[in-house]
Amino acid sequence: MIYLLEDDNSIRELVTYSLNNSGLETRGFEKPSDFWRGMEQEQPDLVLLDIMLPEEDGLSILKKLRNNPPTRKLPILMLTAKGSEYDKVIGLDCGADDYVPKPFGMMELIARVKALLRRTERKDPQPEHTIRGLYVCPAKHIVTVDGEPVSLTLKEFEMLCVFLENRNVVLTRDQLLNKVWGYAFDGESRTVDVHIRSLRQKLGEYADVIETVRGIGYKLSEPEGTR
């Protein structure tokens, strides 16, 4: 089940019709109040969310979904007329999984939705990780440094988990964009660098576990004897 929150009737009807015809059961909502009532009845597998809405803006709704444990990992794709790079970064940093600016082609939107559903399919629980004084529990969304909890944004946490799943493997910026944000967009690779800097700052004395590989990207180096 896919929920679409879009106040433009023509867009909402077109997207709902196209997704339903593609085998993706979709329910459209015009107002946030209707959407929240729908969420009380059934939690969808994915949400398409506009930003410019009556009653409550899409970013506020996104933050509420991410701060609520039952919907924290719910796949969310932003669908909005705000298409500047700054707006994309804001939406993605707030926890969106992907971002499609208007106007868009229906074939592209359907492909993005299907790709996001594939990426977010439930997987076996990830193991816990310990590297020196750094501890990460993906299942419980816990990160500690020397026993002290560390608060990471959703994307910082996902990036750290990607590094842990690919220990000692060099990952390019494009690979990180695709694995963490699920999209590739020319000129936005510096988004990775910004998140790496922030992540390193929060890891404190263990920031050096994430190495810069000059001219290529980054890797997480694991000292011998740790796991």
Coordinates of C-alpha atoms in Angstrom, one line a residue:
M1 CA 0.0 0.0 0.0
I2 CA 1.3 3.4 -1.0
Y3 CA 0.0 6.7 0.5
L4 CA 0.1 9.9 -1.6
L5 CA -0.4 13.2 0.2
E6 CA -0.9 15.8 -2.6
D7 CA -3.3 18.8 -2.5
D8 CA -3.4 19.3 -6.3
N9 CA -6.3 17.2 -7.5
S10 CA -5.1 16.6 -11.0
I11 CA -1.6 15.5 -9.9
R12 CA -3.1 13.3 -7.1
E13 CA -5.5 11.6 -9.5
L14 CA -2.9 11.1 -12.2
V15 CA -0.3 9.6 -9.8
T16 CA -2.8 7.4 -8.0
Y17 CA -4.2 6.1 -11.3
S18 CA -0.7 5.4 -12.8
L19 CA 0.6 3.6 -9.7
N20 CA -2.6 1.5 -9.4
N21 CA -2.3 0.5 -13.0
S22 CA 1.3 -0.5 -12.4
G23 CA 0.2 -2.9 -9.8
L24 CA 1.1 -0.6 -6.8
E25 CA -2.0 -0.2 -4.7
T26 CA -2.2 3.6 -3.9
R27 CA -4.5 5.8 -1.8
G28 CA -4.5 9.5 -2.3
F29 CA -5.1 12.2 0.4
E30 CA -5.8 15.9 -0.2
K31 CA -5.1 17.2 3.3
P32 CA -2.7 16.3 6.1
S33 CA -5.7 15.7 8.5
D34 CA -7.0 13.0 6.1
F35 CA -3.6 11.5 5.8
W36 CA -3.2 11.2 9.6
R37 CA -6.6 9.5 9.8
G38 CA -5.4 7.1 7.2
M39 CA -2.3 6.4 9.1
E40 CA -4.4 5.4 12.1
Q41 CA -6.3 2.9 10.1
E42 CA -3.3 1.3 8.2
Q43 CA 0.4 1.9 7.9
P44 CA 1.5 2.0 4.3
D45 CA 4.6 0.5 2.8
L46 CA 5.7 3.8 1.3
V47 CA 4.6 7.5 1.4
L48 CA 4.7 10.0 -1.4
L49 CA 4.8 13.4 0.3
D50 CA 4.4 16.9 -1.1
I51 CA 5.9 19.9 0.8
M52 CA 3.5 22.7 0.0
L53 CA 0.3 21.6 1.7
P54 CA -2.6 23.2 3.5
E55 CA -2.8 22.8 7.3
E56 CA 0.7 21.5 7.7
D57 CA 3.8 21.5 5.5
G58 CA 5.4 18.3 4.2
L59 CA 8.7 18.7 6.1
S60 CA 6.8 18.9 9.4
I61 CA 4.9 15.7 8.5
L62 CA 8.2 14.1 7.6
K63 CA 9.8 15.0 10.9
K64 CA 6.8 13.6 12.8
L65 CA 7.0 10.3 10.9
R66 CA 10.7 10.0 11.6
N67 CA 10.3 10.8 15.3
N68 CA 7.6 8.2 15.8
P69 CA 9.2 4.7 16.4
P70 CA 6.5 2.8 14.3
T71 CA 7.1 5.0 11.2
R72 CA 10.8 5.8 11.8
K73 CA 11.9 3.6 8.9
L74 CA 8.9 4.0 6.7
P75 CA 10.1 4.8 3.1
I76 CA 9.3 8.4 2.2
L77 CA 9.7 10.0 -1.2
M78 CA 9.3 13.8 -1.5
L79 CA 7.3 14.9 -4.4
T80 CA 7.4 18.7 -4.7
A81 CA 7.7 21.8 -6.9
K82 CA 10.7 22.8 -4.8
G83 CA 13.5 21.5 -6.9
S84 CA 16.6 23.4 -6.0
E85 CA 19.6 21.6 -4.6
Y86 CA 19.2 23.3 -1.2
D87 CA 15.6 22.1 -0.9
K88 CA 16.7 18.6 -1.8
V89 CA 19.4 18.6 0.8
I90 CA 17.0 19.9 3.5
G91 CA 14.4 17.2 2.6
L92 CA 16.9 14.4 2.6
D93 CA 18.6 15.6 5.8
C94 CA 15.2 15.6 7.5
G95 CA 14.9 11.9 6.6
A96 CA 13.4 11.6 3.1
D97 CA 14.7 8.5 1.2
D98 CA 14.4 10.1 -2.2
Y99 CA 13.3 13.4 -3.9
V100 CA 11.4 13.9 -7.2
P101 CA 10.9 17.5 -8.2
K102 CA 7.9 18.6 -10.3
P103 CA 7.3 18.5 -13.1
F104 CA 8.1 14.8 -13.4
G105 CA 7.5 11.9 -15.8
M106 CA 5.2 9.2 -14.6
M107 CA 7.6 6.4 -15.9
E108 CA 10.4 7.9 -13.8
L109 CA 8.2 8.3 -10.7
I110 CA 7.1 4.7 -11.0
A111 CA 10.7 3.5 -11.4
R112 CA 11.8 5.5 -8.4
V113 CA 8.9 4.1 -6.3
K114 CA 9.7 0.5 -7.3
A115 CA 13.5 1.1 -6.6
L116 CA 12.8 2.5 -3.2
L117 CA 10.5 -0.4 -2.3
R118 CA 13.2 -2.8 -3.3
R119 CA 15.9 -1.0 -1.3
T120 CA 13.7 -0.9 1.8
E121 CA 12.5 -4.5 1.8
R122 CA 12.8 -6.0 5.3
K123 CA 16.1 -7.8 5.7
D124 CA 17.5 -10.1 8.4
P125 CA 18.6 -8.2 11.5
Q126 CA 22.0 -6.7 11.2
P127 CA 24.7 -7.8 13.7
E128 CA 26.0 -5.5 16.4
H129 CA 29.4 -3.9 15.7
T130 CA 32.3 -2.9 18.0
I131 CA 35.4 -1.1 16.8
R132 CA 37.6 -0.1 19.7
G133 CA 35.4 2.1 21.8
L134 CA 32.8 2.5 19.1
Y135 CA 29.6 0.4 19.4
V136 CA 26.8 0.3 16.9
C137 CA 23.5 -1.6 17.1
P138 CA 21.6 -1.2 13.8
A139 CA 18.5 -3.0 15.0
K140 CA 18.0 -0.6 17.9
H141 CA 19.5 2.5 16.2
I142 CA 22.1 2.8 19.0
V143 CA 25.6 4.3 18.7
T144 CA 27.9 4.8 21.7
V145 CA 31.4 6.1 22.0
D146 CA 33.2 4.7 25.1
G147 CA 29.8 3.9 26.5
E148 CA 28.3 7.3 26.0
P149 CA 25.4 7.6 23.6
V150 CA 25.9 9.5 20.3
S151 CA 23.0 11.2 18.6
L152 CA 23.2 10.8 14.8
T153 CA 20.8 12.0 12.1
L154 CA 19.1 9.3 10.1
K155 CA 21.4 9.7 7.1
E156 CA 24.6 9.8 9.3
F157 CA 23.4 6.6 11.0
E158 CA 22.7 4.9 7.6
M159 CA 26.0 6.0 6.3
L160 CA 27.8 4.6 9.3
C161 CA 26.0 1.3 8.8
V162 CA 26.9 1.2 5.1
F163 CA 30.6 1.6 6.1
L164 CA 30.3 -1.2 8.7
E165 CA 28.7 -3.5 6.1
N166 CA 31.6 -2.8 3.8
R167 CA 34.6 -2.8 6.1
N168 CA 37.9 -2.1 4.5
V169 CA 36.2 -1.5 1.1
V170 CA 36.7 1.8 -0.6
L171 CA 33.3 3.4 -1.4
T172 CA 33.1 6.3 -4.0
R173 CA 30.8 9.2 -3.3
D174 CA 28.4 8.0 -6.0
Q175 CA 28.2 4.6 -4.3
L176 CA 27.5 6.3 -1.0
L177 CA 24.8 8.5 -2.6
N178 CA 23.1 5.5 -4.1
K179 CA 23.4 3.3 -1.0
V180 CA 22.3 6.0 1.6
W181 CA 20.2 8.4 -0.4
G182 CA 19.1 6.1 -3.2
Y183 CA 19.8 8.6 -6.0
A184 CA 22.6 10.0 -8.1
F185 CA 22.6 13.7 -9.1
D186 CA 25.4 15.6 -10.7
G187 CA 26.9 18.3 -8.4
E188 CA 25.5 16.8 -5.1
S189 CA 28.4 14.5 -4.2
R190 CA 29.5 17.2 -1.7
T191 CA 26.5 16.2 0.3
V192 CA 28.5 13.0 1.2
D193 CA 31.5 15.1 2.3
V194 CA 29.3 17.3 4.6
H195 CA 27.8 14.2 6.3
I196 CA 31.3 12.6 6.6
R197 CA 32.6 15.6 8.4
S198 CA 29.6 15.7 10.7
L199 CA 29.8 12.0 11.4
R200 CA 33.5 12.2 12.2
Q201 CA 32.9 15.1 14.6
K202 CA 30.4 13.0 16.5
L203 CA 32.6 9.9 16.7
G204 CA 35.2 12.0 18.5
E205 CA 38.5 10.2 19.0
Y206 CA 37.3 7.3 16.8
A207 CA 36.8 9.6 13.8
D208 CA 39.8 8.0 12.2
V209 CA 38.0 4.8 11.5
I210 CA 36.6 6.5 8.5
E211 CA 39.5 7.1 6.2
T212 CA 39.6 9.4 3.1
V213 CA 41.0 7.6 0.1
R214 CA 42.3 10.5 -2.0
G215 CA 40.7 10.9 -5.4
I216 CA 38.3 8.0 -4.8
G217 CA 36.2 8.2 -1.7
Y218 CA 36.1 6.8 1.8
K219 CA 36.5 3.5 3.6
L220 CA 36.0 2.2 7.2
S221 CA 39.3 0.7 8.4
E222 CA 39.0 -2.0 11.0
P223 CA 42.0 -2.6 13.2
E224 CA 42.9 -6.3 13.5
G225 CA 41.2 -8.1 16.4
T226 CA 38.0 -6.0 16.3
R227 CA 34.6 -6.9 15.0

